[in-house]
Amino acid sequence: MSVVAKATYFFRTALHGMWHAPFVHVIAVATIAIAVFSFGLAYGAARWVEALLSSIGGEVQMTVYLAQDTPPEQAEELARALASRAGGGARVVPKEEALRRLSSELGGLGGALEALPVNPLPQSIEVELPAGRRQVGEVRELAEKVRALPMVAAVDYGEEALARLEAVARLLRFGGLAGFAVVVLTTVVIVSATLQLAIYARREEVEIQKLVGATDRFVRVPFLIEGLLQGLLGSALALLGLWLLSWAVGSELAEAFAFLAPAERVLLIDPRRAGELLAVGCGLGLLGSLVAVRRFLRS
Amino acid sequence: MIQMFHVYKAYPGDPPALSDVNLHVRKGEFLFLTGPSGAGKTTLLKLVFCAERATSGQILVGGRNVARIRESGIPYLRRNIGVVFQDFKLLPRRTVADNVAFTLDVLGVPREEARGRVMAMLKRVGLEHKADSFPLKLSGGEQQRVVIARALVNDPAILLADEPTGNLDPALTIEIMDLLSDVNVRGTTVVVATHDASLIARYHKRTVQLERGKVVADQDGVKAARKMASGE
């Protein structure tokens, strides 16, 4: 028994099979190509949306309003404590600065504030939250702890906006996963159906193989190699399509949305992502052929 | 080499295809299995190479009880049994050499070595000059010789032939039977299922006669030949 001889035989048989039934294999390759292309697009879009969400999330900060009579030294001390607890930065905004900001935000009406006998605004601490601590639950928990501290009058952290952002991200993740599952299932069904046609066309060959002593594994391997090659070809086509699309509209898209997310090519295929998509394509081909050949051998 | 003890084979809704068959084929023996169509000849051969399972009874092939063999063990049993089919079962899109090499591919024999063994086998059946032809370009007798070459190329201990001359004219029939006799002389146990009485009369080999799934006669070559010659 020679492993090399068997491997050579398996590849020869797989290529022979593909050569003699090109139509069914073209259908399978096209199906995988469309699936991987859609997946690549969705993957690219998801990454871009994630970047968008995280850039919006960057705006999230917690404002802690202090009681009117809090001495500035104590405010500074509290800011340091909050910075270390939040794991980010914290800065004291004195009453005067708060008034200045309000005045500039009111524009022409800002002058009216000068008529006030005393500055009614409290001093506050602006706490910046690091990327990993922007989940609604975590921010809420931190806010509750801060609210319980002496000297703290109120805490504002844009709870509603954060919750909405989280819901959008959750929906996108769930939708992406569901879409991926549907694409995988559809592709496996189509690929296995086309491969079943290919196997059916070679049923006589399989029958003779079994009569001369071939094991099920021996019969199965060439068909699995066919599935793998289909996956490879399909995903290579999909990568080419994604690359062409990135080249054609990627930079324009990124530019159009530059006000929301950093300007880069939205659908750029980097080597790591290309490798992942190739693996997805090969997996789809392999799974489709596995289903088809198992069903055939059982029958 | 092949032993059968009280073997039954029944298909749902039909009378038994084989009923209480007891048979002992010795190593190196040549056996004719005869009887009218539907007597159970093909079923008996199928039980030997596990294309079918016996309903009851024991079957020993080379000392192995095939009635108890697991599904995964069947391929290894078949590697010791060459089978010649009446309908040839050749792959039309593969050359003669590739068809014969099919058996060696399954065993993982390297291509160069397989080519040498295939050519030697084709020479033995007189077809070395047709190695690169396609089966459909060959005559019926030549196709049957390719099937015999495929069955023998891995040197099996047993050769089963189901009506190997059923589709051939008398001259080709003698050619194929001479070839099978030669295979037997070289040590292979040969079992030939046939309903052709002239073959039994001509070759003087042990003959087991089946009728409606039962063994009705088991005669040595001379007796069987006489019986066939007298038309009994």
Short mmCIF file of C-alpha atoms in Angstrom, two decimals:
data_model
loop_
_atom_site.label_atom_id
_atom_site.label_comp_id
_atom_site.label_asym_id
_atom_site.label_seq_id
_atom_site.Cartn_x
_atom_site.Cartn_y
_atom_site.Cartn_z
CA MET A 1 0.00 0.00 0.00
CA SER A 2 1.42 3.34 -0.93
CA VAL A 3 0.09 6.58 0.52
CA VAL A 4 1.62 8.59 -2.32
CA ALA A 5 0.05 6.30 -4.92
CA LYS A 6 -3.33 6.62 -3.26
CA ALA A 7 -3.06 10.41 -2.93
CA THR A 8 -2.06 10.66 -6.60
CA TYR A 9 -4.97 8.44 -7.52
CA PHE A 10 -7.41 10.53 -5.44
CA PHE A 11 -6.33 13.81 -7.05
CA ARG A 12 -6.28 12.28 -10.53
CA THR A 13 -9.79 10.89 -10.02
CA ALA A 14 -11.08 14.21 -8.64
CA LEU A 15 -9.67 16.19 -11.57
CA HIS A 16 -10.94 13.55 -14.01
CA GLY A 17 -14.40 13.86 -12.45
CA MET A 18 -14.39 17.65 -12.70
CA TRP A 19 -13.15 17.54 -16.28
CA HIS A 20 -15.87 15.14 -17.38
CA ALA A 21 -18.80 16.85 -15.64
CA PRO A 22 -17.92 20.54 -16.00
CA PHE A 23 -21.47 21.86 -15.87
CA VAL A 24 -22.36 20.67 -12.38
CA HIS A 25 -19.00 21.82 -11.08
CA VAL A 26 -19.41 25.26 -12.64
CA ILE A 27 -22.76 25.57 -10.83
CA ALA A 28 -21.17 24.54 -7.53
CA VAL A 29 -18.20 26.91 -8.00
CA ALA A 30 -20.53 29.79 -8.92
CA THR A 31 -22.71 29.12 -5.87
CA ILE A 32 -19.72 29.12 -3.56
CA ALA A 33 -18.36 32.24 -5.25
CA ILE A 34 -21.66 34.10 -4.72
CA ALA A 35 -21.87 32.92 -1.10
CA VAL A 36 -18.28 33.91 -0.27
CA PHE A 37 -18.67 37.21 -2.12
CA SER A 38 -21.86 38.02 -0.13
CA PHE A 39 -20.13 36.94 3.06
CA GLY A 40 -17.11 39.08 2.22
CA LEU A 41 -19.36 42.08 1.56
CA ALA A 42 -21.31 41.55 4.78
CA TYR A 43 -18.09 41.00 6.69
CA GLY A 44 -16.61 44.22 5.27
CA ALA A 45 -19.81 46.13 6.06
CA ALA A 46 -19.92 44.70 9.59
CA ARG A 47 -16.35 45.75 10.22
CA TRP A 48 -17.10 49.22 8.93
CA VAL A 49 -20.24 49.50 11.09
CA GLU A 50 -18.25 48.28 14.12
CA ALA A 51 -15.70 51.02 13.42
CA LEU A 52 -18.55 53.51 13.11
CA LEU A 53 -20.10 52.39 16.38
CA SER A 54 -16.82 52.53 18.19
CA SER A 55 -16.14 56.02 16.83
CA ILE A 56 -19.58 57.12 18.06
CA GLY A 57 -18.91 55.31 21.31
CA GLY A 58 -15.78 57.45 21.64
CA GLU A 59 -18.07 60.40 22.29
CA VAL A 60 -19.52 58.69 25.35
CA GLN A 61 -18.50 60.30 28.59
CA MET A 62 -19.87 60.61 32.05
CA THR A 63 -20.43 63.99 33.63
CA VAL A 64 -20.50 64.10 37.43
CA TYR A 65 -22.09 67.30 38.84
CA LEU A 66 -20.81 68.26 42.28
CA ALA A 67 -22.62 69.94 45.16
CA GLN A 68 -22.36 73.77 45.21
CA ASP A 69 -20.11 73.99 48.24
CA THR A 70 -17.52 71.39 47.14
CA PRO A 71 -14.00 72.84 47.58
CA PRO A 72 -11.87 72.71 44.37
CA GLU A 73 -9.19 70.55 46.08
CA GLN A 74 -11.75 67.93 46.98
CA ALA A 75 -13.10 68.07 43.42
CA GLU A 76 -9.59 67.37 42.07
CA GLU A 77 -9.16 64.49 44.53
CA LEU A 78 -12.50 63.01 43.46
CA ALA A 79 -11.54 63.39 39.76
CA ARG A 80 -8.37 61.36 40.38
CA ALA A 81 -10.37 58.67 42.18
CA LEU A 82 -12.94 58.53 39.37
CA ALA A 83 -10.23 58.32 36.71
CA SER A 84 -8.67 55.32 38.38
CA ARG A 85 -12.05 53.64 38.97
CA ALA A 86 -13.23 54.19 35.35
CA GLY A 87 -9.86 53.18 33.94
CA GLY A 88 -9.80 56.30 31.72
CA GLY A 89 -9.30 60.02 32.22
CA ALA A 90 -11.17 62.53 34.39
CA ARG A 91 -11.02 66.29 34.45
CA VAL A 92 -12.58 68.94 36.73
CA VAL A 93 -14.62 71.62 34.98
CA PRO A 94 -14.77 74.65 37.30
CA LYS A 95 -17.94 76.71 37.64
CA GLU A 96 -16.42 79.54 35.57
CA GLU A 97 -15.55 77.29 32.67
CA ALA A 98 -19.04 75.78 32.74
CA LEU A 99 -20.50 79.29 32.49
CA ARG A 100 -18.15 80.19 29.64
CA ARG A 101 -19.16 77.06 27.73
CA LEU A 102 -22.85 77.76 28.20
CA SER A 103 -22.36 81.36 27.15
CA SER A 104 -20.57 80.33 23.95
CA GLU A 105 -23.20 77.67 23.22
CA LEU A 106 -25.96 80.30 23.58
CA GLY A 107 -24.13 82.57 21.12
CA GLY A 108 -25.78 86.03 20.97
CA LEU A 109 -27.90 85.27 24.00
CA GLY A 110 -24.82 84.44 26.05
CA GLY A 111 -24.52 88.05 27.21
CA ALA A 112 -27.67 87.62 29.28
CA LEU A 113 -25.75 85.29 31.62
CA GLU A 114 -23.51 88.19 32.66
CA ALA A 115 -26.50 89.84 34.33
CA LEU A 116 -26.78 86.96 36.80
CA PRO A 117 -25.74 87.96 40.35
CA VAL A 118 -24.04 84.62 41.04
CA ASN A 119 -22.88 81.76 38.83
CA PRO A 120 -25.64 79.15 39.28
CA LEU A 121 -23.75 76.36 37.51
CA PRO A 122 -22.06 73.65 39.61
CA GLN A 123 -18.53 72.53 39.10
CA SER A 124 -18.36 69.12 37.46
CA ILE A 125 -16.02 66.26 36.57
CA GLU A 126 -15.92 64.88 33.02
CA VAL A 127 -14.99 61.18 33.06
CA GLU A 128 -13.77 59.57 29.80
CA LEU A 129 -14.61 55.92 29.50
CA PRO A 130 -12.17 53.57 27.80
CA ALA A 131 -13.43 51.55 24.75
CA GLY A 132 -13.85 48.35 26.73
CA ARG A 133 -16.09 49.97 29.37
CA ARG A 134 -18.81 51.54 27.26
CA GLN A 135 -21.40 48.76 27.67
CA VAL A 136 -24.64 50.16 29.04
CA GLY A 137 -24.70 47.84 32.03
CA GLU A 138 -21.18 48.68 33.06
CA VAL A 139 -21.61 52.43 32.67
CA ARG A 140 -24.87 52.29 34.64
CA GLU A 141 -23.20 50.39 37.46
CA LEU A 142 -20.36 52.90 37.61
CA ALA A 143 -22.86 55.79 37.56
CA GLU A 144 -24.81 54.31 40.48
CA LYS A 145 -21.64 53.97 42.56
CA VAL A 146 -20.57 57.52 41.77
CA ARG A 147 -24.06 58.88 42.53
CA ALA A 148 -23.84 57.44 46.06
CA LEU A 149 -20.65 59.40 46.83
CA PRO A 150 -20.87 62.50 49.08
CA MET A 151 -20.38 65.79 47.22
CA VAL A 152 -22.04 64.32 44.08
CA ALA A 153 -25.28 66.06 43.11
CA ALA A 154 -26.06 64.30 39.84
CA VAL A 155 -24.57 62.01 37.19
CA ASP A 156 -25.27 62.19 33.46
CA TYR A 157 -23.96 59.64 30.98
CA GLY A 158 -26.40 59.69 28.02
CA GLU A 159 -28.01 56.44 29.07
CA GLU A 160 -30.61 56.44 26.31
CA ALA A 161 -28.16 57.04 23.48
CA LEU A 162 -25.86 54.33 24.81
CA ALA A 163 -28.70 51.83 25.06
CA ARG A 164 -29.80 52.61 21.48
CA LEU A 165 -26.27 52.19 20.23
CA GLU A 166 -26.00 48.85 21.99
CA ALA A 167 -29.32 47.70 20.52
CA VAL A 168 -28.19 48.63 16.99
CA ALA A 169 -24.92 46.75 17.45
CA ARG A 170 -26.77 43.72 18.84
CA LEU A 171 -29.22 43.74 15.95
CA LEU A 172 -26.40 43.97 13.43
CA ARG A 173 -24.51 41.10 15.04
CA PHE A 174 -27.63 38.92 15.23
CA GLY A 175 -28.67 39.82 11.67
CA GLY A 176 -25.17 39.07 10.43
CA LEU A 177 -25.11 35.71 12.16
CA ALA A 178 -28.58 34.76 10.91
CA GLY A 179 -27.69 35.87 7.37
CA PHE A 180 -24.44 33.89 7.52
CA ALA A 181 -26.31 30.78 8.69
CA VAL A 182 -28.84 31.11 5.85
CA VAL A 183 -26.08 31.60 3.27
CA VAL A 184 -24.11 28.62 4.60
CA LEU A 185 -27.17 26.38 4.65
CA THR A 186 -28.30 27.39 1.16
CA THR A 187 -24.84 26.96 -0.27
CA VAL A 188 -24.33 23.56 1.32
CA VAL A 189 -27.71 22.41 -0.01
CA ILE A 190 -26.98 23.64 -3.56
CA VAL A 191 -23.39 22.36 -3.60
CA SER A 192 -24.40 18.96 -2.23
CA ALA A 193 -27.26 18.72 -4.76
CA THR A 194 -24.94 19.50 -7.68
CA LEU A 195 -22.32 17.11 -6.37
CA GLN A 196 -24.93 14.43 -6.02
CA LEU A 197 -25.56 14.82 -9.73
CA ALA A 198 -21.83 14.39 -10.35
CA ILE A 199 -21.73 11.30 -8.13
CA TYR A 200 -24.84 9.91 -9.80
CA ALA A 201 -23.14 10.29 -13.18
CA ARG A 202 -20.29 8.16 -11.80
CA ARG A 203 -22.42 5.61 -9.95
CA GLU A 204 -21.24 2.84 -12.28
CA GLU A 205 -17.62 3.65 -11.47
CA VAL A 206 -18.40 3.68 -7.74
CA GLU A 207 -20.24 0.37 -8.05
CA ILE A 208 -17.24 -1.27 -9.75
CA GLN A 209 -14.87 0.27 -7.21
CA LYS A 210 -16.86 -1.34 -4.43
CA LEU A 211 -17.00 -4.68 -6.23
CA VAL A 212 -13.21 -4.79 -6.55
CA GLY A 213 -12.74 -4.04 -2.86
CA ALA A 214 -12.82 -0.28 -2.37
CA THR A 215 -13.72 0.93 1.12
CA ASP A 216 -16.29 3.71 1.60
CA ARG A 217 -13.44 6.02 2.55
CA PHE A 218 -11.65 5.25 -0.71
CA VAL A 219 -14.83 6.08 -2.66
CA ARG A 220 -15.42 9.23 -0.60
CA VAL A 221 -12.02 10.94 -0.76
CA PRO A 222 -11.99 11.96 -4.47
CA PHE A 223 -15.42 13.55 -4.07
CA LEU A 224 -14.23 15.44 -0.99
CA ILE A 225 -11.23 16.68 -2.98
CA GLU A 226 -13.64 17.82 -5.69
CA GLY A 227 -15.61 19.75 -3.06
CA LEU A 228 -12.40 21.28 -1.71
CA LEU A 229 -11.26 22.34 -5.17
CA GLN A 230 -14.70 23.81 -5.88
CA GLY A 231 -14.46 25.77 -2.65
CA LEU A 232 -10.99 26.99 -3.54
CA LEU A 233 -12.01 28.08 -7.02
CA GLY A 234 -15.28 29.64 -5.80
CA SER A 235 -13.62 31.63 -3.04
CA ALA A 236 -10.79 32.71 -5.35
CA LEU A 237 -13.41 34.10 -7.74
CA ALA A 238 -15.20 35.81 -4.85
CA LEU A 239 -11.93 37.38 -3.66
CA LEU A 240 -11.26 38.65 -7.15
CA GLY A 241 -14.76 40.16 -7.20
CA LEU A 242 -14.28 41.81 -3.81
CA TRP A 243 -10.90 43.14 -4.81
CA LEU A 244 -12.32 44.60 -8.02
CA LEU A 245 -15.18 46.18 -6.05
CA SER A 246 -12.78 47.64 -3.49
CA TRP A 247 -10.68 48.98 -6.28
CA ALA A 248 -13.69 50.51 -8.06
CA VAL A 249 -15.76 52.05 -5.25
CA GLY A 250 -13.99 51.35 -1.94
CA SER A 251 -12.21 54.69 -1.65
CA GLU A 252 -15.27 56.67 -2.80
CA LEU A 253 -17.45 54.97 -0.21
CA ALA A 254 -14.96 55.62 2.55
CA GLU A 255 -14.71 59.24 1.49
CA ALA A 256 -18.48 59.63 1.42
CA PHE A 257 -18.75 58.43 5.01
CA ALA A 258 -15.55 60.06 6.22
CA PHE A 259 -17.58 62.29 8.57
CA LEU A 260 -18.68 59.15 10.45
CA ALA A 261 -15.72 56.77 10.25
CA PRO A 262 -12.01 57.06 9.51
CA ALA A 263 -11.35 57.43 5.76
CA GLU A 264 -10.02 54.19 4.36
CA ARG A 265 -11.16 51.79 1.67
CA VAL A 266 -14.34 50.25 3.03
CA LEU A 267 -14.01 46.84 1.28
CA LEU A 268 -10.27 46.43 1.14
CA ILE A 269 -9.21 42.77 1.15
CA ASP A 270 -6.25 42.30 3.43
CA PRO A 271 -4.30 39.02 3.42
CA ARG A 272 -5.79 37.84 6.71
CA ARG A 273 -9.36 38.41 5.57
CA ALA A 274 -8.57 36.78 2.20
CA GLY A 275 -7.29 33.73 4.08
CA GLU A 276 -10.45 33.61 6.19
CA LEU A 277 -12.68 33.85 3.11
CA LEU A 278 -10.68 31.10 1.36
CA ALA A 279 -11.18 28.91 4.41
CA VAL A 280 -14.92 29.67 4.39
CA GLY A 281 -15.14 28.73 0.67
CA CYS A 282 -13.18 25.50 1.15
CA GLY A 283 -15.31 24.65 4.17
CA LEU A 284 -18.51 25.17 2.17
CA GLY A 285 -17.26 22.96 -0.69
CA LEU A 286 -16.06 20.27 1.68
CA LEU A 287 -19.28 20.27 3.69
CA GLY A 288 -21.42 20.13 0.54
CA SER A 289 -19.47 17.18 -0.86
CA LEU A 290 -19.47 15.41 2.50
CA VAL A 291 -23.27 15.63 2.69
CA ALA A 292 -23.65 14.48 -0.94
CA VAL A 293 -21.29 11.51 -0.75
CA ARG A 294 -22.66 10.33 2.60
CA ARG A 295 -26.18 10.43 1.26
CA PHE A 296 -25.09 8.53 -1.86
CA LEU A 297 -23.21 5.82 0.03
CA ARG A 298 -26.13 5.33 2.42
CA SER A 299 -28.49 4.83 -0.48
CA MET B 1 -12.08 -22.60 -0.03
CA ILE B 2 -15.84 -21.97 -0.12
CA GLN B 3 -18.18 -23.77 2.29
CA MET B 4 -21.92 -23.31 2.64
CA PHE B 5 -23.98 -24.84 5.45
CA HIS B 6 -27.79 -24.80 5.30
CA VAL B 7 -27.88 -21.52 3.47
CA TYR B 8 -31.22 -19.85 2.84
CA LYS B 9 -31.87 -16.66 0.95
CA ALA B 10 -35.36 -15.23 0.65
CA TYR B 11 -36.69 -11.94 -0.70
CA PRO B 12 -39.92 -10.57 0.77
CA GLY B 13 -42.97 -11.75 -1.16
CA ASP B 14 -41.05 -14.30 -3.29
CA PRO B 15 -40.34 -17.99 -2.86
CA PRO B 16 -36.84 -18.65 -1.44
CA ALA B 17 -34.05 -17.89 -3.93
CA LEU B 18 -31.87 -20.44 -2.13
CA SER B 19 -33.07 -23.16 0.18
CA ASP B 20 -30.89 -25.29 2.46
CA VAL B 21 -27.83 -25.11 0.21
CA ASN B 22 -24.81 -27.11 1.38
CA LEU B 23 -21.70 -26.84 -0.73
CA HIS B 24 -17.95 -27.34 -0.40
CA VAL B 25 -15.60 -25.99 -3.06
CA ARG B 26 -12.00 -27.06 -2.46
CA LYS B 27 -8.96 -24.87 -2.99
CA GLY B 28 -7.85 -24.93 -6.66
CA GLU B 29 -11.07 -26.57 -7.81
CA PHE B 30 -13.03 -25.67 -10.97
CA LEU B 31 -16.78 -25.82 -10.43
CA PHE B 32 -19.69 -25.33 -12.77
CA LEU B 33 -22.86 -24.03 -11.18
CA THR B 34 -25.73 -24.81 -13.49
CA GLY B 35 -29.48 -24.71 -13.64
CA PRO B 36 -32.24 -22.88 -15.46
CA SER B 37 -32.77 -19.14 -15.21
CA GLY B 38 -34.00 -18.22 -11.73
CA ALA B 39 -32.51 -21.37 -10.16
CA GLY B 40 -30.39 -19.24 -7.79
CA LYS B 41 -26.94 -19.37 -9.46
CA THR B 42 -26.37 -15.61 -9.42
CA THR B 43 -27.75 -15.31 -5.88
CA LEU B 44 -25.32 -17.97 -4.68
CA LEU B 45 -22.36 -16.14 -6.24
CA LYS B 46 -23.56 -12.85 -4.74
CA LEU B 47 -23.59 -14.42 -1.29
CA VAL B 48 -19.97 -15.47 -1.71
CA PHE B 49 -18.69 -11.95 -2.49
CA CYS B 50 -21.16 -10.32 -0.08
CA ALA B 51 -23.22 -8.42 -2.64
CA GLU B 52 -26.13 -10.02 -0.76
CA ARG B 53 -26.49 -11.41 2.76
CA ALA B 54 -27.86 -14.89 3.47
CA THR B 55 -31.17 -15.00 5.32
CA SER B 56 -29.79 -17.87 7.39
CA GLY B 57 -26.98 -20.41 7.36
CA GLN B 58 -23.20 -20.12 7.41
CA ILE B 59 -20.84 -19.33 4.54
CA LEU B 60 -17.07 -19.70 4.94
CA VAL B 61 -14.81 -18.13 2.34
CA GLY B 62 -11.13 -18.81 2.87
CA GLY B 63 -11.99 -19.79 6.45
CA ARG B 64 -13.87 -16.53 7.12
CA ASN B 65 -17.52 -16.59 8.05
CA VAL B 66 -19.02 -14.06 5.65
CA ALA B 67 -22.45 -14.40 7.25
CA ARG B 68 -21.01 -12.61 10.27
CA ILE B 69 -18.63 -10.24 8.52
CA ARG B 70 -19.09 -6.56 9.33
CA GLU B 71 -19.88 -4.05 6.59
CA SER B 72 -16.40 -2.54 6.98
CA GLY B 73 -14.78 -5.95 6.43
CA ILE B 74 -16.44 -6.64 3.07
CA PRO B 75 -13.96 -4.65 0.90
CA TYR B 76 -11.04 -6.68 2.30
CA LEU B 77 -12.85 -9.95 1.55
CA ARG B 78 -13.56 -8.81 -2.02
CA ARG B 79 -9.88 -8.14 -2.65
CA ASN B 80 -9.37 -11.91 -2.58
CA ILE B 81 -12.25 -12.62 -4.95
CA GLY B 82 -12.24 -11.75 -8.65
CA VAL B 83 -15.69 -11.42 -10.21
CA VAL B 84 -16.55 -11.69 -13.92
CA PHE B 85 -19.96 -10.34 -14.83
CA GLN B 86 -22.13 -11.26 -17.75
CA ASP B 87 -22.70 -7.58 -18.52
CA PHE B 88 -18.94 -6.83 -18.24
CA LYS B 89 -19.25 -3.68 -16.07
CA LEU B 90 -16.46 -1.88 -17.89
CA LEU B 91 -16.06 1.91 -17.79
CA PRO B 92 -16.54 3.13 -21.35
CA ARG B 93 -14.59 6.37 -20.88
CA ARG B 94 -11.49 4.64 -19.54
CA THR B 95 -8.99 2.73 -21.60
CA VAL B 96 -8.61 -1.03 -21.38
CA ALA B 97 -5.45 -0.58 -19.30
CA ASP B 98 -7.20 1.85 -16.93
CA ASN B 99 -10.14 -0.52 -16.53
CA VAL B 100 -7.80 -3.35 -15.57
CA ALA B 101 -5.76 -1.04 -13.32
CA PHE B 102 -8.93 -0.13 -11.41
CA THR B 103 -8.45 -3.10 -9.08
CA LEU B 104 -4.85 -2.10 -8.36
CA ASP B 105 -5.80 1.56 -7.77
CA VAL B 106 -8.02 0.40 -4.92
CA LEU B 107 -5.05 -1.42 -3.40
CA GLY B 108 -2.82 1.66 -3.71
CA VAL B 109 -0.33 0.02 -6.06
CA PRO B 110 2.05 2.70 -7.48
CA ARG B 111 1.22 3.69 -11.06
CA GLU B 112 4.42 2.34 -12.67
CA GLU B 113 4.14 -0.99 -10.91
CA ALA B 114 0.44 -1.16 -11.76
CA ARG B 115 1.19 -0.47 -15.43
CA GLY B 116 3.65 -3.38 -15.49
CA ARG B 117 1.18 -5.76 -13.85
CA VAL B 118 -1.66 -4.61 -16.10
CA MET B 119 0.41 -5.15 -19.26
CA ALA B 120 1.47 -8.61 -18.08
CA MET B 121 -2.17 -9.50 -17.41
CA LEU B 122 -3.32 -8.11 -20.75
CA LYS B 123 -0.63 -10.21 -22.43
CA ARG B 124 -1.95 -13.28 -20.63
CA VAL B 125 -5.45 -12.67 -22.00
CA GLY B 126 -4.05 -11.75 -25.43
CA LEU B 127 -4.96 -8.08 -25.38
CA GLU B 128 -1.68 -6.25 -24.82
CA HIS B 129 -2.07 -4.53 -28.18
CA LYS B 130 -5.44 -3.10 -27.07
CA ALA B 131 -4.20 -1.51 -23.85
CA ASP B 132 -4.97 2.03 -24.98
CA SER B 133 -8.25 1.24 -26.73
CA PHE B 134 -11.61 2.02 -25.23
CA PRO B 135 -13.93 -0.89 -24.29
CA LEU B 136 -16.67 0.02 -26.77
CA LYS B 137 -14.17 -0.40 -29.61
CA LEU B 138 -13.64 -4.06 -28.66
CA SER B 139 -15.61 -7.17 -29.57
CA GLY B 140 -17.72 -8.95 -26.95
CA GLY B 141 -15.05 -11.61 -26.45
CA GLU B 142 -12.34 -8.99 -26.05
CA GLN B 143 -14.44 -7.07 -23.54
CA GLN B 144 -14.99 -10.25 -21.54
CA ARG B 145 -11.23 -10.89 -21.58
CA VAL B 146 -10.68 -7.38 -20.21
CA VAL B 147 -13.11 -8.19 -17.40
CA ILE B 148 -11.22 -11.40 -16.65
CA ALA B 149 -7.94 -9.45 -16.66
CA ARG B 150 -9.45 -6.94 -14.21
CA ALA B 151 -10.66 -9.76 -11.98
CA LEU B 152 -7.28 -11.50 -11.95
CA VAL B 153 -4.77 -8.64 -11.95
CA ASN B 154 -4.45 -8.61 -8.15
CA ASP B 155 -4.03 -12.40 -8.11
CA PRO B 156 -7.15 -13.35 -6.11
CA ALA B 157 -7.58 -16.80 -4.59
CA ILE B 158 -11.09 -17.19 -6.02
CA LEU B 159 -12.58 -16.27 -9.38
CA LEU B 160 -16.36 -16.14 -9.68
CA ALA B 161 -17.82 -15.90 -13.18
CA ASP B 162 -21.52 -15.30 -13.72
CA GLU B 163 -22.55 -16.47 -17.20
CA PRO B 164 -19.21 -15.29 -18.60
CA THR B 165 -20.06 -16.54 -22.07
CA GLY B 166 -23.75 -15.60 -22.05
CA ASN B 167 -23.34 -12.89 -24.68
CA LEU B 168 -20.70 -14.58 -26.82
CA ASP B 169 -20.75 -16.68 -29.97
CA PRO B 170 -19.50 -20.30 -29.77
CA ALA B 171 -15.94 -19.54 -30.91
CA LEU B 172 -15.53 -16.74 -28.35
CA THR B 173 -17.16 -18.92 -25.69
CA ILE B 174 -14.44 -21.56 -26.13
CA GLU B 175 -11.79 -18.84 -26.06
CA ILE B 176 -13.07 -17.47 -22.74
CA MET B 177 -13.56 -20.93 -21.19
CA ASP B 178 -10.03 -21.95 -22.18
CA LEU B 179 -8.80 -18.84 -20.48
CA LEU B 180 -10.72 -19.65 -17.29
CA SER B 181 -9.37 -23.23 -17.37
CA ASP B 182 -5.85 -21.84 -17.69
CA VAL B 183 -6.47 -19.56 -14.71
CA ASN B 184 -7.60 -22.60 -12.73
CA VAL B 185 -4.54 -24.62 -13.76
CA ARG B 186 -2.40 -21.85 -12.29
CA GLY B 187 -4.03 -22.40 -8.88
CA THR B 188 -7.04 -20.11 -8.70
CA THR B 189 -10.33 -21.60 -7.46
CA VAL B 190 -12.87 -20.96 -10.22
CA VAL B 191 -16.66 -21.07 -9.95
CA VAL B 192 -18.56 -20.56 -13.21
CA ALA B 193 -22.33 -20.10 -13.26
CA THR B 194 -23.75 -21.15 -16.60
CA HIS B 195 -26.85 -22.65 -18.12
CA ASP B 196 -24.88 -23.74 -21.22
CA ALA B 197 -24.89 -27.56 -21.18
CA SER B 198 -22.34 -27.73 -24.00
CA LEU B 199 -19.69 -26.18 -21.77
CA ILE B 200 -20.23 -28.80 -19.08
CA ALA B 201 -20.09 -31.55 -21.65
CA ARG B 202 -16.89 -30.17 -23.12
CA TYR B 203 -14.86 -29.33 -20.01
CA HIS B 204 -15.50 -32.29 -17.71
CA LYS B 205 -15.54 -30.35 -14.46
CA ARG B 206 -17.43 -30.90 -11.24
CA THR B 207 -20.97 -29.56 -11.67
CA VAL B 208 -23.50 -28.50 -9.08
CA GLN B 209 -27.02 -28.22 -10.38
CA LEU B 210 -29.54 -25.87 -8.80
CA GLU B 211 -33.27 -25.88 -9.29
CA ARG B 212 -35.65 -23.48 -7.55
CA GLY B 213 -32.90 -22.60 -5.10
CA LYS B 214 -32.03 -26.17 -4.13
CA VAL B 215 -29.00 -28.28 -4.97
CA VAL B 216 -30.46 -31.17 -6.96
CA ALA B 217 -27.21 -32.72 -8.22
CA ASP B 218 -23.50 -32.54 -7.40
CA GLN B 219 -21.51 -34.63 -9.88
CA ASP B 220 -17.87 -35.01 -10.79
CA GLY B 221 -16.72 -33.84 -14.21
CA VAL B 222 -17.01 -37.12 -16.11
CA LYS B 223 -20.51 -37.95 -14.84
CA ALA B 224 -21.76 -34.43 -15.41
CA ALA B 225 -20.30 -34.36 -18.93
CA ARG B 226 -21.90 -37.71 -19.76
CA LYS B 227 -25.21 -36.56 -18.37
CA MET B 228 -25.11 -33.34 -20.36
CA ALA B 229 -23.95 -35.13 -23.51
CA SER B 230 -26.86 -37.58 -23.24
CA GLY B 231 -29.21 -34.65 -22.77
CA GLU B 232 -30.74 -35.91 -19.49
#
